[in-house]
PDB file of C-alpha atoms in Angstrom:
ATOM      1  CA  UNK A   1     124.412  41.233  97.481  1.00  0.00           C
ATOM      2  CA  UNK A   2     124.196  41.455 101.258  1.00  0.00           C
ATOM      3  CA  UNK A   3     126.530  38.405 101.658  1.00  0.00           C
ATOM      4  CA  UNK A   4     129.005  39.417  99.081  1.00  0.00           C
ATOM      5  CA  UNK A   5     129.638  42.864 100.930  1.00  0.00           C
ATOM      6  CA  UNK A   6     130.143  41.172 103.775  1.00  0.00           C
ATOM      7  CA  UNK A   7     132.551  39.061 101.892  1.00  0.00           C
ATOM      8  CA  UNK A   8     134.893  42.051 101.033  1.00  0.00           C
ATOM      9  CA  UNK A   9     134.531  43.910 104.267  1.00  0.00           C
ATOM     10  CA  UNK A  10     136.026  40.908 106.259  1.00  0.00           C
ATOM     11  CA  UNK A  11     138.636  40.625 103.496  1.00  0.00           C
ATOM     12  CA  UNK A  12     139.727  43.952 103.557  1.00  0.00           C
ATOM     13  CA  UNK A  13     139.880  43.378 106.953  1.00  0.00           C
ATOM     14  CA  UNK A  14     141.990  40.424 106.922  1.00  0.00           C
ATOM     15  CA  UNK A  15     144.012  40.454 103.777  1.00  0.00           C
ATOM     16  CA  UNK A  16     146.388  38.151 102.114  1.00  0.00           C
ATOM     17  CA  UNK A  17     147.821  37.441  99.094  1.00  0.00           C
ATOM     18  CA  UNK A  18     146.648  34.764  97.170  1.00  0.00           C
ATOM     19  CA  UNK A  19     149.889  35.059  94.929  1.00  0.00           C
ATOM     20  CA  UNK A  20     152.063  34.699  97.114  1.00  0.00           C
ATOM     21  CA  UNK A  21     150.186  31.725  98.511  1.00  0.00           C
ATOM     22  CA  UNK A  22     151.581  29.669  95.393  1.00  0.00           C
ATOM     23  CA  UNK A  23     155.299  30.823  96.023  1.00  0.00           C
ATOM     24  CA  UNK A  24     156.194  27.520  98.046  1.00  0.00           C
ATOM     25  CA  UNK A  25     154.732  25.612  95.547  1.00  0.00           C
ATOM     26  CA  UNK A  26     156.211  27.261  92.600  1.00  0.00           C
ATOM     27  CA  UNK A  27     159.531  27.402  93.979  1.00  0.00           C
ATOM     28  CA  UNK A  28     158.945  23.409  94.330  1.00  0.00           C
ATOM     29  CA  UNK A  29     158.846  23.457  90.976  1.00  0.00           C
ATOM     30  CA  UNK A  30     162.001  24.617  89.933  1.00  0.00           C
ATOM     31  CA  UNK A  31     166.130  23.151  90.091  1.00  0.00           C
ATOM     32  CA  UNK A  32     167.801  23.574  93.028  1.00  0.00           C
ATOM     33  CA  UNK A  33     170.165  25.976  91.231  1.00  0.00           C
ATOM     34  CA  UNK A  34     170.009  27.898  87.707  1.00  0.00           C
ATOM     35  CA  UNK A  35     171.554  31.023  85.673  1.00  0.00           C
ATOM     36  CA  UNK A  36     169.404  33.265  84.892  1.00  0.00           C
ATOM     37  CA  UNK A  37     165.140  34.092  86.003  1.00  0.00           C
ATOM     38  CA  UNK A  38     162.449  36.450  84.373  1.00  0.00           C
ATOM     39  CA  UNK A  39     159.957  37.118  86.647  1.00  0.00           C
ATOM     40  CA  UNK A  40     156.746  38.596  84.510  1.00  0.00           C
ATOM     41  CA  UNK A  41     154.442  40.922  86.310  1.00  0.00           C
ATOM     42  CA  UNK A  42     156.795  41.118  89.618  1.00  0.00           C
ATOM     43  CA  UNK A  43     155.327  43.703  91.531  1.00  0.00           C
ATOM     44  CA  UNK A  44     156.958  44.488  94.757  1.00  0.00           C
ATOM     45  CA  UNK A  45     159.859  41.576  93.752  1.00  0.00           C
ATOM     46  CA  UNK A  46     158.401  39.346  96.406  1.00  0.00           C
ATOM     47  CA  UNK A  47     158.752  35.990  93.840  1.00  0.00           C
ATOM     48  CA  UNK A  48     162.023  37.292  92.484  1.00  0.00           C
ATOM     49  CA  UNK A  49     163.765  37.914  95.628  1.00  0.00           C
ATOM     50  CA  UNK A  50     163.193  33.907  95.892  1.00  0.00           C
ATOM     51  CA  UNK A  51     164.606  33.012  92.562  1.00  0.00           C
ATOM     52  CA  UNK A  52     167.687  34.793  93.562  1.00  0.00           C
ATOM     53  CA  UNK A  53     168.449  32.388  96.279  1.00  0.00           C
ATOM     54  CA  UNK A  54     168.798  29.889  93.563  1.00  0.00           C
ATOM     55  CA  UNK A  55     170.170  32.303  90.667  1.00  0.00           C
ATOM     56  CA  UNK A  56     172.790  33.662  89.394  1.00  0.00           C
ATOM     57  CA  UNK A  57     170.881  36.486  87.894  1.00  0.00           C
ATOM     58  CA  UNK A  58     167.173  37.755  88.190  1.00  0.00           C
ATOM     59  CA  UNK A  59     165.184  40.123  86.036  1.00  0.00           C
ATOM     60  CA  UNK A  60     161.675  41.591  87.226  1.00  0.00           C
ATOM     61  CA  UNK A  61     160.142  43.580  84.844  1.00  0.00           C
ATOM     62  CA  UNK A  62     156.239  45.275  85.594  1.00  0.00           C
ATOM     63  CA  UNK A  63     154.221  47.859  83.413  1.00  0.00           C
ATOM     64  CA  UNK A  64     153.390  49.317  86.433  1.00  0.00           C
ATOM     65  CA  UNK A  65     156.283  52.129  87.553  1.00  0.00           C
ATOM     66  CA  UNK A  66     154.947  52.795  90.790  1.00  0.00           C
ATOM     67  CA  UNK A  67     155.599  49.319  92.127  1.00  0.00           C
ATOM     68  CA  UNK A  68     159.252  49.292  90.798  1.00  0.00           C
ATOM     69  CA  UNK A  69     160.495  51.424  93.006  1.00  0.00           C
ATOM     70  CA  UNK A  70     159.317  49.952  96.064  1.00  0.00           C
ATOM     71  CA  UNK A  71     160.518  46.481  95.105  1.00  0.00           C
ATOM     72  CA  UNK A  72     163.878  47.747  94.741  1.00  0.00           C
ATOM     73  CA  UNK A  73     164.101  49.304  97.990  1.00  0.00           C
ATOM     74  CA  UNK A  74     162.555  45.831  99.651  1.00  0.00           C
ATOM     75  CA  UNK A  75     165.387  43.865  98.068  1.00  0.00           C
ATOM     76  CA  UNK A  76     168.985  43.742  99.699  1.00  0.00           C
ATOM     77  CA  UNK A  77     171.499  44.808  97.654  1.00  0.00           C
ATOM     78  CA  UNK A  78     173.170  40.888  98.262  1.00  0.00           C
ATOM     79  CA  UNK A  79     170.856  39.890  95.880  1.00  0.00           C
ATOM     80  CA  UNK A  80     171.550  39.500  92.266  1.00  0.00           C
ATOM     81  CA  UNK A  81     168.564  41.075  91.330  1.00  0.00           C
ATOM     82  CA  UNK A  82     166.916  43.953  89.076  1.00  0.00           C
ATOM     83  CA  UNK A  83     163.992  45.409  88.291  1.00  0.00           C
ATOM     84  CA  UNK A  84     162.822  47.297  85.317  1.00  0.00           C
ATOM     85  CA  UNK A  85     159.663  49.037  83.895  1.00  0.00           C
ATOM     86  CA  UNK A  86     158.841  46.893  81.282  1.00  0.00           C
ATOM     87  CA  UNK A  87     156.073  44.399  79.564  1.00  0.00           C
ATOM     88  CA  UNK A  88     156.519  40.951  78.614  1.00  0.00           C
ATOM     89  CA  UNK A  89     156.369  41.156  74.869  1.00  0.00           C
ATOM     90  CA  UNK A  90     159.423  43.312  74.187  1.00  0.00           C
ATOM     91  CA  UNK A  91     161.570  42.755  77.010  1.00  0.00           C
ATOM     92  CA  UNK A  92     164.620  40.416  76.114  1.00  0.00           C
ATOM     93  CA  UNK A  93     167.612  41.742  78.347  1.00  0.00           C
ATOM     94  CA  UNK A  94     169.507  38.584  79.700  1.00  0.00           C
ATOM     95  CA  UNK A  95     167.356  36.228  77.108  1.00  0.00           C
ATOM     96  CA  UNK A  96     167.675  32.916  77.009  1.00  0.00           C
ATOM     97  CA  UNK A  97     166.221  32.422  80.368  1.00  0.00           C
ATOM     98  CA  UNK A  98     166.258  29.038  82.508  1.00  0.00           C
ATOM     99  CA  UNK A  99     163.427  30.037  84.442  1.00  0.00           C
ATOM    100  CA  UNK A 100     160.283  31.886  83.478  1.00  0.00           C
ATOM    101  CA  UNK A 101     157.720  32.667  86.233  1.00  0.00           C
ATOM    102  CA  UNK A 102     154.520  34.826  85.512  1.00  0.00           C
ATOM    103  CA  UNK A 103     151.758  34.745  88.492  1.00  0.00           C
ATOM    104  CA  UNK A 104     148.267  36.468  88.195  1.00  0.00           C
ATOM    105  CA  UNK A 105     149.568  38.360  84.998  1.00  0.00           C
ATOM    106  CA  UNK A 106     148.736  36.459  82.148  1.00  0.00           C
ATOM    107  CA  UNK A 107     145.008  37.644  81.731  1.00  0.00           C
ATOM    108  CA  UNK A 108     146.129  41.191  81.567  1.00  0.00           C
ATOM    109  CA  UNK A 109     147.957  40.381  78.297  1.00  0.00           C
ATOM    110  CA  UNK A 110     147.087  38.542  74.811  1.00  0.00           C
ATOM    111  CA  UNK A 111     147.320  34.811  75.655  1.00  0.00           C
ATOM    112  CA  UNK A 112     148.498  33.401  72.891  1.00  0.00           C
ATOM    113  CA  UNK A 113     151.150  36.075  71.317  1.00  0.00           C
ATOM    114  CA  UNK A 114     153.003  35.789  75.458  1.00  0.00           C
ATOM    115  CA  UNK A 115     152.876  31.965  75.771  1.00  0.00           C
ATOM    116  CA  UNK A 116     154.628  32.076  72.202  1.00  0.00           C
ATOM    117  CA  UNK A 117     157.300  34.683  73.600  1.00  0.00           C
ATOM    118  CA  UNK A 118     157.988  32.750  76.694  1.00  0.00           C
ATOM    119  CA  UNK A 119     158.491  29.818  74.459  1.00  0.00           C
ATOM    120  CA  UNK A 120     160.837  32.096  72.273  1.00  0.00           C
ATOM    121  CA  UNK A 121     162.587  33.258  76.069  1.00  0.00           C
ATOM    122  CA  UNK A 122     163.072  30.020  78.044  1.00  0.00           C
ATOM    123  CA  UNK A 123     166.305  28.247  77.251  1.00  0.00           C
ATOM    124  CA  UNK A 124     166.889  24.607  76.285  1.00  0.00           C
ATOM    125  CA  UNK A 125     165.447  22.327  79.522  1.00  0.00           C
ATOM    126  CA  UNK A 126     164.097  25.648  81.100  1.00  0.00           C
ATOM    127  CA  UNK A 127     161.199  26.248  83.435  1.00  0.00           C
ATOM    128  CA  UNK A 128     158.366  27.761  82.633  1.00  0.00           C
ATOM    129  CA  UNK A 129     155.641  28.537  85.661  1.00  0.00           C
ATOM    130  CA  UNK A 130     152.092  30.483  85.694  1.00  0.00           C
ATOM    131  CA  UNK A 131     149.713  30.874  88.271  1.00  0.00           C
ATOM    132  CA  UNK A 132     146.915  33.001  86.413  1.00  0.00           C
ATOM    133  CA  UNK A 133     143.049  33.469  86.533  1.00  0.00           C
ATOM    134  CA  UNK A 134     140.757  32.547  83.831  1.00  0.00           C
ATOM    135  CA  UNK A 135     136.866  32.933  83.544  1.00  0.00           C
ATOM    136  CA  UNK A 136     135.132  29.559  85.021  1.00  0.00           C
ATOM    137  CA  UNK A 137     132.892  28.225  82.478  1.00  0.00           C
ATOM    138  CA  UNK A 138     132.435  24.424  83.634  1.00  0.00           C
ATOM    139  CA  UNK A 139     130.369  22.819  86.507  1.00  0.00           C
ATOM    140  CA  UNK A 140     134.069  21.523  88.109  1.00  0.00           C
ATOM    141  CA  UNK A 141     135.452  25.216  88.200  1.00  0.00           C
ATOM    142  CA  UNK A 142     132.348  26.812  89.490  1.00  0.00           C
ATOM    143  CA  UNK A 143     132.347  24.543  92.523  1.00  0.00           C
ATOM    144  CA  UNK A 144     135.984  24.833  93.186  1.00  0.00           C
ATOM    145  CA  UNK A 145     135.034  28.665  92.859  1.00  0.00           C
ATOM    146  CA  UNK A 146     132.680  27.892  95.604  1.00  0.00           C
ATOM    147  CA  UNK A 147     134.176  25.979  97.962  1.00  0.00           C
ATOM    148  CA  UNK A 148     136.954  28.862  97.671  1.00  0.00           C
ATOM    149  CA  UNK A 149     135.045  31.176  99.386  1.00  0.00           C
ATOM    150  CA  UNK A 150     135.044  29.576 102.883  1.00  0.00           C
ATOM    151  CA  UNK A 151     138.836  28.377 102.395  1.00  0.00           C
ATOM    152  CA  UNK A 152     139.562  32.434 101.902  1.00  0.00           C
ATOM    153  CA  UNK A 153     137.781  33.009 105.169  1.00  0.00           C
ATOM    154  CA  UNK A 154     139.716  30.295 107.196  1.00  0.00           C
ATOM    155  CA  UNK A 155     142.857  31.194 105.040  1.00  0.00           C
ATOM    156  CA  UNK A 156     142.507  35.301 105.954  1.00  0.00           C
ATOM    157  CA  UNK A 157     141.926  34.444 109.569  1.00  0.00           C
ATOM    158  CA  UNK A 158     144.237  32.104 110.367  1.00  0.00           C
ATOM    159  CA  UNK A 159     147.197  34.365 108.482  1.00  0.00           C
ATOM    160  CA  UNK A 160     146.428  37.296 109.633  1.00  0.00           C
ATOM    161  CA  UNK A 161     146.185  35.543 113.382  1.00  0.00           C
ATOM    162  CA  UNK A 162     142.576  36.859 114.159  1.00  0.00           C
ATOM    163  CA  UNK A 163     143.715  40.421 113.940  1.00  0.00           C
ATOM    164  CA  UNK A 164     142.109  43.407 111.643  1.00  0.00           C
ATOM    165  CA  UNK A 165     144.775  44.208 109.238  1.00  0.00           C
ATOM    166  CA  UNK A 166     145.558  48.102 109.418  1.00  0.00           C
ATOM    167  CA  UNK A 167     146.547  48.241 105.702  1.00  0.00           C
ATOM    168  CA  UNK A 168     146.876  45.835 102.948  1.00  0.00           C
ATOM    169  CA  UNK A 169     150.211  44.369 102.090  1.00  0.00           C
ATOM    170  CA  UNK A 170     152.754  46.373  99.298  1.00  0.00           C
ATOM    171  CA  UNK A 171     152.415  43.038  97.113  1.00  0.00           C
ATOM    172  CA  UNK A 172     148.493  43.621  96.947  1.00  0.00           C
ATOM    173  CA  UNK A 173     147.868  47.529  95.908  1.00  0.00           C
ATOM    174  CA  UNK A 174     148.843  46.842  92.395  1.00  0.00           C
ATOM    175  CA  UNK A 175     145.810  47.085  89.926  1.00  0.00           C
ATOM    176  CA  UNK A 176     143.903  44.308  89.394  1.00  0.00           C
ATOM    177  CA  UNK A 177     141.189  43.101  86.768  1.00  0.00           C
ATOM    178  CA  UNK A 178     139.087  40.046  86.412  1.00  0.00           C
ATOM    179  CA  UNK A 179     139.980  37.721  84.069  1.00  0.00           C
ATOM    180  CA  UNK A 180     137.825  37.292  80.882  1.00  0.00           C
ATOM    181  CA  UNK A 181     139.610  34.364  78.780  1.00  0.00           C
ATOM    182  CA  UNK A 182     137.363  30.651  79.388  1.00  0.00           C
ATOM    183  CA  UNK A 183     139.356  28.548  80.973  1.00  0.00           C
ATOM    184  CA  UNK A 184     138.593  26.163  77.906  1.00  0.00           C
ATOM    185  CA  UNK A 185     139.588  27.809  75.749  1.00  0.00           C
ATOM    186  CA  UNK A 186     142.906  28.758  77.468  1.00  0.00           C
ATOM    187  CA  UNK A 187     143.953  24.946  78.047  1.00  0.00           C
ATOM    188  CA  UNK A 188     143.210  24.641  73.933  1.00  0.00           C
ATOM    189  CA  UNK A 189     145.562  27.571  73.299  1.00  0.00           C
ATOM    190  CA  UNK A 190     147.814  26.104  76.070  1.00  0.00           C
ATOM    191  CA  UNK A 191     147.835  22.533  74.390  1.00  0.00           C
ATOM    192  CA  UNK A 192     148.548  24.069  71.144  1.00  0.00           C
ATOM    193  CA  UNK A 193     151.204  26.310  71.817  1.00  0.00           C
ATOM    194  CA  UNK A 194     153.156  24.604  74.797  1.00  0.00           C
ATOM    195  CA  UNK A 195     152.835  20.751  74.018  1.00  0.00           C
ATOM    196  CA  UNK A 196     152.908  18.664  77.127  1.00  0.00           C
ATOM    197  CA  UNK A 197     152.804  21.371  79.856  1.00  0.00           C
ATOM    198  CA  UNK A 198     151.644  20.352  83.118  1.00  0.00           C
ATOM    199  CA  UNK A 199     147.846  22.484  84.090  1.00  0.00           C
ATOM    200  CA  UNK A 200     145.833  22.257  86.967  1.00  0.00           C
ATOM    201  CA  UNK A 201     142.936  23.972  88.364  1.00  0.00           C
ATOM    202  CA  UNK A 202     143.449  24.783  91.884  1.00  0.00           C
ATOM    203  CA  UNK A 203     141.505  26.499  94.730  1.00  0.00           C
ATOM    204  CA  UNK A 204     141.198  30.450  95.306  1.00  0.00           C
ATOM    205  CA  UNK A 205     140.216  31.144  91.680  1.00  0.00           C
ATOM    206  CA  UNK A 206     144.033  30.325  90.398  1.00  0.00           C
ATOM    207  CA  UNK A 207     145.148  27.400  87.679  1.00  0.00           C
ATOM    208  CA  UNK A 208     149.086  26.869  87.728  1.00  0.00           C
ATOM    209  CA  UNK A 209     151.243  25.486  84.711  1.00  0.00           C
ATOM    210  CA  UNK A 210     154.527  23.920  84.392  1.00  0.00           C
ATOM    211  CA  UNK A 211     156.404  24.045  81.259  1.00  0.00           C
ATOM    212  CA  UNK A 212     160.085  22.413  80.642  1.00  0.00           C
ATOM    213  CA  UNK A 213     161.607  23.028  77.019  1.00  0.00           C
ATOM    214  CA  UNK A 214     162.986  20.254  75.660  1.00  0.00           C
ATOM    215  CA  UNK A 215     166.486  20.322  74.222  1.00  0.00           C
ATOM    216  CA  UNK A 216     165.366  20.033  70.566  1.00  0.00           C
ATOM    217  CA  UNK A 217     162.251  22.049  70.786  1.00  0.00           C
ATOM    218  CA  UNK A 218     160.757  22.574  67.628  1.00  0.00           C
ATOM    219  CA  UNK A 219     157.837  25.684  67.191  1.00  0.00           C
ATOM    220  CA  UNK A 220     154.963  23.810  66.400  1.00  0.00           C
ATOM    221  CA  UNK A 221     153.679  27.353  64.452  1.00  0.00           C
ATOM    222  CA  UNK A 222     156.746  26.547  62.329  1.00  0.00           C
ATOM    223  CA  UNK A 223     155.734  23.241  61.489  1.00  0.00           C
TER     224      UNK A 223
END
């Protein structure tokens, strides 16, 4: 108990986002250029202020009202962006999308009935990209769990340049909650409802998945 206090009281000290971590890498994911992006869960429009240097349009939509307002006043009004109080299962303004993104958001909402919606969402050869959290329930995950916990020492010192942080970034004061879905079971919902997506357990207690929609996709809950 002892260690793990110590734990947070260095990380509060030296915070960073662990979202925002995967940006490069999600954005490596993606077409040099497309229409319109849906970014799920945006917060304070960090991720959608990148889409928009490759889109034409970009929706951010968040549950959370407090955060919307900051992440409009963060974004310059050059980009084609906007952001709306709103949750991923009824919003549809600018639907078909060719890019989906949804980072550290999925385990707030019902797995299954979202994955099906962004399915429904994404346009013909869209994008679809998660980072998320799931509960670790195998041997491989608890040690990559493990070996996180030095890598988030290193990774909070070395970003934050040695320095004690006087508050936390805007990105990282929205409400959070551990994840409670088994990551095995998520990949079997994952397998069924997205057929050949790309997922990967990574470091710093994050999986990611890539999803492109093939031009003649066909619901398999249809079938």
């Amino acid at each position: 108990m002892a260690l793990l206090d110590a734990l947070a009281r260095f990380n509060d000290a030296h915070p960073w986002s662990h979202n925002a971590h995967f940006h490069p890498w999600l954005m490596r994911q993606l077409p040099r250029r497309y229409d319109r992006a849906l970014d799920v869960g945006c917060g304070s429009g960090d991720l959608a202020r990148l889409l928009a240097t490759r889109a034409r349009q970009v929706h951010g939509i968040d549950v959370d009202e407090r955060i919307i307002d900051p992440a409009r006043e963060l974004t310059g009004p050059d980009l084609p962006v906007t952001f709306s109080v709103a949750d991923a299962l009824s919003y549809d303004e600018g639907a078909p999308y060719d890019v989906i993104t949804c980072v550290a958001v999925l385990h707030h909402l019902p797995v299954t009935e979202t994955l099906t919606r962004f399915r429904q969402q994404l346009a013909p050869g869209g994008t679809l990209v998660i980072v998320g959290l799931t509960r670790e329930d195998t041997r491989v995950q608890t040690l990559l769990g493990l070996a996180s916990v030095p890598l988030n020492l290193v990774t909070g010192w070395v970003k934050n340049r040695g320095r004690t942080a006087s508050q936390r970034p805007v990105a990282m004061t929205a409400p959070t909650r551990p994840a409670d879905i088994p990551y095995t079971e998520f990949v079997r919902e994952v397998r069924r409802v997205l057929p050949g997506a790309r997922l990967r357990r990574r470091f710093f207690w994050r999986y990611t998945l890539v999803w492109k929609k093939v031009r003649r996709d066909v619901d398999p809950g249809r079938l």
